[in-house]
PDB file of C-alpha atoms and ligand atoms in Angstrom:
ATOM      1  CA  MET Q   1       4.554  -3.381  -8.330  1.00  0.00           C
ATOM      2  CA  ILE Q   2       4.407  -0.465 -10.691  1.00  0.00           C
ATOM      3  CA  VAL Q   3       1.929   3.078 -10.814  1.00  0.00           C
ATOM      4  CA  HIS Q   4       1.906   4.375 -14.173  1.00  0.00           C
ATOM      5  CA  GLY Q   5      -0.081   7.324 -14.281  1.00  0.00           C
ATOM      6  CA  ALA Q   6       0.319  11.643 -13.227  1.00  0.00           C
ATOM      7  CA  ARG Q   7      -0.340  12.262  -9.017  1.00  0.00           C
ATOM      8  CA  PRO Q   8      -2.025  15.042  -9.793  1.00  0.00           C
ATOM      9  CA  SER Q   9      -5.866  11.929 -11.242  1.00  0.00           C
ATOM     10  CA  PRO Q  10      -7.916  11.664  -8.218  1.00  0.00           C
ATOM     11  CA  PHE Q  11      -8.151   7.834  -9.883  1.00  0.00           C
ATOM     12  CA  VAL Q  12      -4.284   7.273  -9.385  1.00  0.00           C
ATOM     13  CA  ARG Q  13      -4.415   9.001  -5.442  1.00  0.00           C
ATOM     14  CA  LYS Q  14      -7.186   6.310  -4.641  1.00  0.00           C
ATOM     15  CA  VAL Q  15      -4.832   3.472  -5.852  1.00  0.00           C
ATOM     16  CA  LEU Q  16      -1.814   5.508  -3.952  1.00  0.00           C
ATOM     17  CA  VAL Q  17      -3.365   5.971  -0.404  1.00  0.00           C
ATOM     18  CA  THR Q  18      -4.471   2.326  -0.749  1.00  0.00           C
ATOM     19  CA  LEU Q  19      -1.612   0.903  -1.565  1.00  0.00           C
ATOM     20  CA  GLU Q  20       0.388   3.326   1.159  1.00  0.00           C
ATOM     21  CA  GLU Q  21      -1.993   1.705   4.161  1.00  0.00           C
ATOM     22  CA  LYS Q  22      -1.195  -1.917   3.309  1.00  0.00           C
ATOM     23  CA  GLY Q  23       1.928  -0.790   3.834  1.00  0.00           C
ATOM     24  CA  LEU Q  24       3.359  -3.007   0.229  1.00  0.00           C
ATOM     25  CA  PRO Q  25       5.729  -1.309  -1.873  1.00  0.00           C
ATOM     26  CA  TYR Q  26       5.994  -0.141  -5.537  1.00  0.00           C
ATOM     27  CA  GLU Q  27       7.038   2.110  -7.718  1.00  0.00           C
ATOM     28  CA  GLN Q  28       5.072   4.807  -9.128  1.00  0.00           C
ATOM     29  CA  ILE Q  29       5.804   6.346 -13.082  1.00  0.00           C
ATOM     30  CA  GLU Q  30       4.925   9.724 -14.110  1.00  0.00           C
ATOM     31  CA  LEU Q  31       2.064   9.379 -17.035  1.00  0.00           C
ATOM     32  CA  VAL Q  32      -0.610  11.681 -18.262  1.00  0.00           C
ATOM     33  CA  PRO Q  33      -3.556  10.161 -19.549  1.00  0.00           C
ATOM     34  CA  ILE Q  34      -2.738  12.913 -22.984  1.00  0.00           C
ATOM     35  CA  PRO Q  35      -2.323  12.353 -25.676  1.00  0.00           C
ATOM     36  CA  LYS Q  36      -3.623   8.821 -25.711  1.00  0.00           C
ATOM     37  CA  THR Q  37      -0.402   6.911 -27.075  1.00  0.00           C
ATOM     38  CA  PRO Q  38       0.027   3.518 -28.728  1.00  0.00           C
ATOM     39  CA  GLU Q  39       1.838   2.452 -25.078  1.00  0.00           C
ATOM     40  CA  LEU Q  40      -1.413   4.215 -22.798  1.00  0.00           C
ATOM     41  CA  LEU Q  41      -3.671   2.359 -25.644  1.00  0.00           C
ATOM     42  CA  ALA Q  42      -1.631  -0.915 -25.219  1.00  0.00           C
ATOM     43  CA  MET Q  43      -1.890  -1.001 -21.372  1.00  0.00           C
ATOM     44  CA  HIS Q  44      -5.834   0.257 -21.043  1.00  0.00           C
ATOM     45  CA  PRO Q  45      -7.906  -0.536 -24.165  1.00  0.00           C
ATOM     46  CA  LEU Q  46      -9.982   3.710 -23.102  1.00  0.00           C
ATOM     47  CA  GLY Q  47      -6.691   5.182 -22.277  1.00  0.00           C
ATOM     48  CA  LYS Q  48      -6.654   5.501 -18.947  1.00  0.00           C
ATOM     49  CA  ILE Q  49      -4.460   6.769 -15.613  1.00  0.00           C
ATOM     50  CA  PRO Q  50      -3.882   4.448 -13.066  1.00  0.00           C
ATOM     51  CA  VAL Q  51      -2.830   1.471 -15.504  1.00  0.00           C
ATOM     52  CA  LEU Q  52      -0.732  -1.151 -12.096  1.00  0.00           C
ATOM     53  CA  GLU Q  53       1.626  -3.261 -13.972  1.00  0.00           C
ATOM     54  CA  LEU Q  54       1.988  -6.269 -11.926  1.00  0.00           C
ATOM     55  CA  ASP Q  55       5.014  -8.564 -11.793  1.00  0.00           C
ATOM     56  CA  ASP Q  56       4.385 -10.990 -14.339  1.00  0.00           C
ATOM     57  CA  GLY Q  57       4.507  -7.457 -16.421  1.00  0.00           C
ATOM     58  CA  THR Q  58       0.425  -7.634 -17.010  1.00  0.00           C
ATOM     59  CA  PHE Q  59      -1.441  -3.989 -16.928  1.00  0.00           C
ATOM     60  CA  MET Q  60      -4.314  -4.610 -14.535  1.00  0.00           C
ATOM     61  CA  PRO Q  61      -6.751  -0.493 -15.544  1.00  0.00           C
ATOM     62  CA  ASP Q  62      -8.874   0.806 -13.411  1.00  0.00           C
ATOM     63  CA  SER Q  63      -8.787   2.159  -9.677  1.00  0.00           C
ATOM     64  CA  SER Q  64     -11.939   0.388  -8.423  1.00  0.00           C
ATOM     65  CA  VAL Q  65     -10.469  -3.056 -10.175  1.00  0.00           C
ATOM     66  CA  ILE Q  66      -6.737  -2.159  -8.878  1.00  0.00           C
ATOM     67  CA  CYS Q  67      -8.100  -1.315  -5.014  1.00  0.00           C
ATOM     68  CA  LEU Q  68     -10.409  -4.701  -5.087  1.00  0.00           C
ATOM     69  CA  TYR Q  69      -7.228  -6.384  -5.740  1.00  0.00           C
ATOM     70  CA  LEU Q  70      -4.504  -4.811  -3.632  1.00  0.00           C
ATOM     71  CA  GLU Q  71      -7.658  -6.013  -1.038  1.00  0.00           C
ATOM     72  CA  ARG Q  72      -7.263  -9.519  -2.273  1.00  0.00           C
ATOM     73  CA  VAL Q  73      -3.157  -9.551  -2.056  1.00  0.00           C
ATOM     74  CA  ALA Q  74      -2.941  -7.313   2.165  1.00  0.00           C
ATOM     75  CA  PRO Q  75      -6.321  -8.108   3.085  1.00  0.00           C
ATOM     76  CA  SER Q  76      -4.683  -6.464   6.858  1.00  0.00           C
ATOM     77  CA  PRO Q  77      -5.468  -3.212   6.539  1.00  0.00           C
ATOM     78  CA  SER Q  78      -8.621  -3.938   5.816  1.00  0.00           C
ATOM     79  CA  LEU Q  79     -10.296  -1.167   3.389  1.00  0.00           C
ATOM     80  CA  TYR Q  80     -13.803  -2.701   2.647  1.00  0.00           C
ATOM     81  CA  PRO Q  81     -16.080  -2.814   5.150  1.00  0.00           C
ATOM     82  CA  VAL Q  82     -17.288  -7.402   5.799  1.00  0.00           C
ATOM     83  CA  ASP Q  83     -20.508  -6.976   7.142  1.00  0.00           C
ATOM     84  CA  PRO Q  84     -22.983  -7.847   3.911  1.00  0.00           C
ATOM     85  CA  ALA Q  85     -24.739  -4.040   3.490  1.00  0.00           C
ATOM     86  CA  ALA Q  86     -21.882  -1.898   4.842  1.00  0.00           C
ATOM     87  CA  TYR Q  87     -19.898  -3.525   2.438  1.00  0.00           C
ATOM     88  CA  ALA Q  88     -22.354  -2.309  -0.504  1.00  0.00           C
ATOM     89  CA  ARG Q  89     -22.811   0.746   0.917  1.00  0.00           C
ATOM     90  CA  ALA Q  90     -19.035   1.649   0.987  1.00  0.00           C
ATOM     91  CA  LEU Q  91     -18.684   0.063  -2.874  1.00  0.00           C
ATOM     92  CA  PHE Q  92     -21.347   2.347  -3.857  1.00  0.00           C
ATOM     93  CA  LEU Q  93     -20.317   5.728  -2.219  1.00  0.00           C
ATOM     94  CA  GLU Q  94     -16.573   5.095  -3.824  1.00  0.00           C
ATOM     95  CA  GLU Q  95     -18.880   4.828  -7.565  1.00  0.00           C
ATOM     96  CA  TRP Q  96     -20.942   8.216  -6.840  1.00  0.00           C
ATOM     97  CA  SER Q  97     -17.998   9.661  -6.443  1.00  0.00           C
ATOM     98  CA  ASP Q  98     -15.488   7.831  -9.353  1.00  0.00           C
ATOM     99  CA  THR Q  99     -18.927   9.122 -10.865  1.00  0.00           C
ATOM    100  CA  GLN Q 100     -21.200  11.961  -9.854  1.00  0.00           C
ATOM    101  CA  LEU Q 101     -18.011  13.489  -7.828  1.00  0.00           C
ATOM    102  CA  MET Q 102     -15.824  13.883 -10.705  1.00  0.00           C
ATOM    103  CA  ASP Q 103     -18.229  14.687 -12.497  1.00  0.00           C
ATOM    104  CA  ALA Q 104     -19.322  17.099 -10.164  1.00  0.00           C
ATOM    105  CA  ILE Q 105     -16.227  19.282  -9.251  1.00  0.00           C
ATOM    106  CA  SER Q 106     -13.510  18.103 -12.194  1.00  0.00           C
ATOM    107  CA  PRO Q 107     -14.658  21.505 -14.069  1.00  0.00           C
ATOM    108  CA  VAL Q 108     -12.210  23.438 -10.432  1.00  0.00           C
ATOM    109  CA  PHE Q 109      -9.427  20.972 -11.112  1.00  0.00           C
ATOM    110  CA  PHE Q 110      -9.658  21.388 -15.001  1.00  0.00           C
ATOM    111  CA  GLU Q 111      -9.572  24.750 -15.822  1.00  0.00           C
ATOM    112  CA  ARG Q 112      -7.540  25.963 -12.701  1.00  0.00           C
ATOM    113  CA  PHE Q 113      -4.217  23.496 -12.957  1.00  0.00           C
ATOM    114  CA  VAL Q 114      -4.814  20.561 -16.476  1.00  0.00           C
ATOM    115  CA  LYS Q 115      -5.255  23.770 -18.657  1.00  0.00           C
ATOM    116  CA  PRO Q 116      -1.944  26.043 -18.084  1.00  0.00           C
ATOM    117  CA  ARG Q 117      -0.161  23.725 -16.190  1.00  0.00           C
ATOM    118  CA  VAL Q 118      -0.723  19.907 -18.993  1.00  0.00           C
ATOM    119  CA  LEU Q 119      -2.222  21.986 -22.076  1.00  0.00           C
ATOM    120  CA  GLY Q 120      -1.042  25.599 -21.306  1.00  0.00           C
ATOM    121  CA  GLN Q 121      -4.725  27.557 -21.959  1.00  0.00           C
ATOM    122  CA  GLU Q 122      -5.839  30.438 -20.389  1.00  0.00           C
ATOM    123  CA  PRO Q 123      -8.253  28.982 -17.312  1.00  0.00           C
ATOM    124  CA  ASP Q 124     -11.800  29.414 -18.321  1.00  0.00           C
ATOM    125  CA  GLU Q 125     -13.458  31.479 -14.588  1.00  0.00           C
ATOM    126  CA  ALA Q 126     -16.671  31.362 -15.783  1.00  0.00           C
ATOM    127  CA  HIS Q 127     -16.606  27.561 -16.028  1.00  0.00           C
ATOM    128  CA  VAL Q 128     -15.482  27.551 -12.259  1.00  0.00           C
ATOM    129  CA  ALA Q 129     -17.306  29.162 -11.275  1.00  0.00           C
ATOM    130  CA  ALA Q 130     -20.598  28.044 -12.841  1.00  0.00           C
ATOM    131  CA  THR Q 131     -19.222  24.337 -10.874  1.00  0.00           C
ATOM    132  CA  LEU Q 132     -19.054  26.294  -7.772  1.00  0.00           C
ATOM    133  CA  ALA Q 133     -22.166  27.547  -7.930  1.00  0.00           C
ATOM    134  CA  GLY Q 134     -24.184  24.322  -9.583  1.00  0.00           C
ATOM    135  CA  PRO Q 135     -22.893  21.320  -9.109  1.00  0.00           C
ATOM    136  CA  ALA Q 136     -20.088  20.896  -6.855  1.00  0.00           C
ATOM    137  CA  PRO Q 137     -22.298  22.833  -4.095  1.00  0.00           C
ATOM    138  CA  GLU Q 138     -25.196  20.075  -4.962  1.00  0.00           C
ATOM    139  CA  ALA Q 139     -22.629  17.329  -4.581  1.00  0.00           C
ATOM    140  CA  LEU Q 140     -21.362  18.488  -1.700  1.00  0.00           C
ATOM    141  CA  ALA Q 141     -25.148  18.516   0.088  1.00  0.00           C
ATOM    142  CA  TRP Q 142     -25.854  15.475  -0.065  1.00  0.00           C
ATOM    143  CA  LEU Q 143     -22.012  14.332   0.524  1.00  0.00           C
ATOM    144  CA  GLU Q 144     -22.408  16.660   3.801  1.00  0.00           C
ATOM    145  CA  LYS Q 145     -25.914  14.093   5.236  1.00  0.00           C
ATOM    146  CA  GLN Q 146     -23.644  10.898   4.285  1.00  0.00           C
ATOM    147  CA  MET Q 147     -20.857  12.041   6.507  1.00  0.00           C
ATOM    148  CA  PRO Q 148     -20.544  11.000  10.412  1.00  0.00           C
ATOM    149  CA  SER Q 149     -22.145  13.248  12.780  1.00  0.00           C
ATOM    150  CA  GLU Q 150     -18.495  13.430  15.287  1.00  0.00           C
ATOM    151  CA  GLY Q 151     -14.810  12.094  14.189  1.00  0.00           C
ATOM    152  CA  GLY Q 152     -15.033   8.224  12.688  1.00  0.00           C
ATOM    153  CA  TRP Q 153     -15.845   7.483   9.067  1.00  0.00           C
ATOM    154  CA  LEU Q 154     -18.278   7.139   6.510  1.00  0.00           C
ATOM    155  CA  VAL Q 155     -19.005   3.617   7.004  1.00  0.00           C
ATOM    156  CA  GLY Q 156     -17.733   2.108  10.225  1.00  0.00           C
ATOM    157  CA  ALA Q 157     -13.884   2.100   9.883  1.00  0.00           C
ATOM    158  CA  PHE Q 158     -11.824   3.499   7.637  1.00  0.00           C
ATOM    159  CA  SER Q 159     -12.309   2.647   4.125  1.00  0.00           C
ATOM    160  CA  ILE Q 160     -12.557   2.631   0.388  1.00  0.00           C
ATOM    161  CA  ALA Q 161     -15.773   5.242   0.566  1.00  0.00           C
ATOM    162  CA  ASP Q 162     -13.604   7.778   2.524  1.00  0.00           C
ATOM    163  CA  VAL Q 163     -10.294   7.184  -0.072  1.00  0.00           C
ATOM    164  CA  ALA Q 164     -11.837   7.778  -2.913  1.00  0.00           C
ATOM    165  CA  ILE Q 165     -14.779  11.037  -1.323  1.00  0.00           C
ATOM    166  CA  ALA Q 166     -11.337  12.717  -0.042  1.00  0.00           C
ATOM    167  CA  SER Q 167      -9.032  11.531  -3.513  1.00  0.00           C
ATOM    168  CA  GLN Q 168     -11.657  13.442  -5.413  1.00  0.00           C
ATOM    169  CA  LEU Q 169     -12.042  16.217  -2.545  1.00  0.00           C
ATOM    170  CA  THR Q 170      -8.147  16.741  -2.545  1.00  0.00           C
ATOM    171  CA  ASN Q 171      -8.713  18.200  -6.395  1.00  0.00           C
ATOM    172  CA  LEU Q 172     -10.787  21.134  -5.404  1.00  0.00           C
ATOM    173  CA  VAL Q 173      -7.944  21.906  -2.702  1.00  0.00           C
ATOM    174  CA  ILE Q 174      -5.443  21.558  -5.247  1.00  0.00           C
ATOM    175  CA  ALA Q 175      -7.315  24.352  -7.741  1.00  0.00           C
ATOM    176  CA  GLY Q 176      -7.603  26.258  -4.954  1.00  0.00           C
ATOM    177  CA  GLU Q 177     -11.240  25.420  -3.109  1.00  0.00           C
ATOM    178  CA  SER Q 178     -11.758  24.564   0.390  1.00  0.00           C
ATOM    179  CA  ILE Q 179     -15.193  22.591   1.647  1.00  0.00           C
ATOM    180  CA  ASP Q 180     -16.552  25.633   3.115  1.00  0.00           C
ATOM    181  CA  ALA Q 181     -17.514  24.116   6.615  1.00  0.00           C
ATOM    182  CA  THR Q 182     -20.200  26.782   7.496  1.00  0.00           C
ATOM    183  CA  ARG Q 183     -22.022  25.486   4.427  1.00  0.00           C
ATOM    184  CA  TRP Q 184     -21.088  21.393   4.610  1.00  0.00           C
ATOM    185  CA  PRO Q 185     -19.559  21.499   8.486  1.00  0.00           C
ATOM    186  CA  ARG Q 186     -19.214  17.395   8.852  1.00  0.00           C
ATOM    187  CA  THR Q 187     -17.566  17.128   5.700  1.00  0.00           C
ATOM    188  CA  ALA Q 188     -15.048  19.766   6.460  1.00  0.00           C
ATOM    189  CA  ALA Q 189     -13.790  17.977   9.236  1.00  0.00           C
ATOM    190  CA  TRP Q 190     -13.555  14.343   8.204  1.00  0.00           C
ATOM    191  CA  LEU Q 191     -11.635  15.796   4.920  1.00  0.00           C
ATOM    192  CA  ALA Q 192      -9.361  17.752   7.412  1.00  0.00           C
ATOM    193  CA  ARG Q 193      -8.956  14.152   9.224  1.00  0.00           C
ATOM    194  CA  THR Q 194      -8.317  12.735   5.995  1.00  0.00           C
ATOM    195  CA  ILE Q 195      -5.818  14.143   4.815  1.00  0.00           C
ATOM    196  CA  ARG Q 196      -3.352  14.473   8.327  1.00  0.00           C
ATOM    197  CA  ARG Q 197      -3.979  10.165   7.422  1.00  0.00           C
ATOM    198  CA  PRO Q 198       0.531   9.302   5.746  1.00  0.00           C
ATOM    199  CA  SER Q 199      -1.262   8.390   3.349  1.00  0.00           C
ATOM    200  CA  PHE Q 200      -2.313  10.758   1.968  1.00  0.00           C
ATOM    201  CA  GLU Q 201       0.508  13.446   2.722  1.00  0.00           C
ATOM    202  CA  LYS Q 202       2.580  10.221   0.778  1.00  0.00           C
ATOM    203  CA  ALA Q 203      -0.004  11.038  -2.503  1.00  0.00           C
ATOM    204  CA  MET Q 204      -0.452  14.296  -2.526  1.00  0.00           C
ATOM    205  CA  PRO Q 205       1.189  15.655  -5.513  1.00  0.00           C
ATOM    206  CA  GLY Q 206       4.703  17.728  -4.782  1.00  0.00           C
TER     207      GLY Q 206
HETATM  208  N1  LIG H 301     -12.670   4.867 -14.032  1.00  0.00           N
HETATM  209  C1  LIG H 301     -11.055   4.889 -14.375  1.00  0.00           C
HETATM  210  C2  LIG H 301     -11.568   6.463 -14.355  1.00  0.00           C
HETATM  211  C3  LIG H 301     -10.663   6.987 -14.727  1.00  0.00           C
HETATM  212  C4  LIG H 301      -9.790   8.014 -15.697  1.00  0.00           C
HETATM  213  O1  LIG H 301     -10.953   8.306 -15.765  1.00  0.00           O
HETATM  214  N2  LIG H 301      -8.726   8.767 -15.561  1.00  0.00           N
HETATM  215  C5  LIG H 301      -8.001   9.955 -15.935  1.00  0.00           C
HETATM  216  C6  LIG H 301      -7.889  11.110 -15.493  1.00  0.00           C
HETATM  217  S1  LIG H 301      -7.903  11.695 -13.719  1.00  0.00           S
HETATM  218  C7  LIG H 301      -8.444   9.934 -17.165  1.00  0.00           C
HETATM  219  O2  LIG H 301      -7.009   9.110 -17.773  1.00  0.00           O
HETATM  220  N3  LIG H 301      -8.705  10.431 -17.876  1.00  0.00           N
HETATM  221  C8  LIG H 301      -8.620  10.786 -19.710  1.00  0.00           C
HETATM  222  C9  LIG H 301      -9.255   9.881 -21.493  1.00  0.00           C
HETATM  223  O3  LIG H 301     -11.023  10.228 -19.975  1.00  0.00           O
HETATM  224  O4  LIG H 301      -9.096   9.877 -21.957  1.00  0.00           O
HETATM  225  C10 LIG H 301     -10.694   3.777 -12.948  1.00  0.00           C
HETATM  226  O5  LIG H 301     -11.235   4.425 -12.434  1.00  0.00           O
HETATM  227  O6  LIG H 301      -9.729   3.922 -12.765  1.00  0.00           O
END
């Protein structure tokens, strides 16, 4: 299998961590989705990353779809709870992460990483400050309430919920921010625990 995508993307990271957790062999080919080339649009109708290329040469878009596919390909270790309600909660936390959390924190990463490194533009620190003053802490306050009290993971065993949310939050770290342990102690401790996993260590950009 080949993962097409750029390692700094949180959605690509989700897929790489899932592959690592499951011990599946893969190759990764660096692909930045700007501009949306005809080649990229042929692989993904929305021109986004990641795209998983299967051994038969077909392309599978969307990190959530890819992770569910990988769970079927390699059911053990499972990243999806068996209990129906826990399964639904893990999927909801993944969805919240991919949409709400992404929107709340991505301006920091966009200004400090994508603009200077990909677009050759100056970061807008006012945009960063506004994000860190409003949307980001609102999302982190909600997330803190979902965290386990001592150790452990978001939905019982380590799951796709942990993979998805940590894949987003690591981009705050890459952009030079940290999770304030005085405001969000459970989230800070959980993130530190999560990114120490070998899967995250291997999936982070070099
Ligand atoms: N729901 C998609 C979101 C993927 C996504 O938005 N990827 C970003 C990179 S982090 C992208 O390709 N952006 C380019 C664009 O939206 O034009 C998934 O989970 O794969």
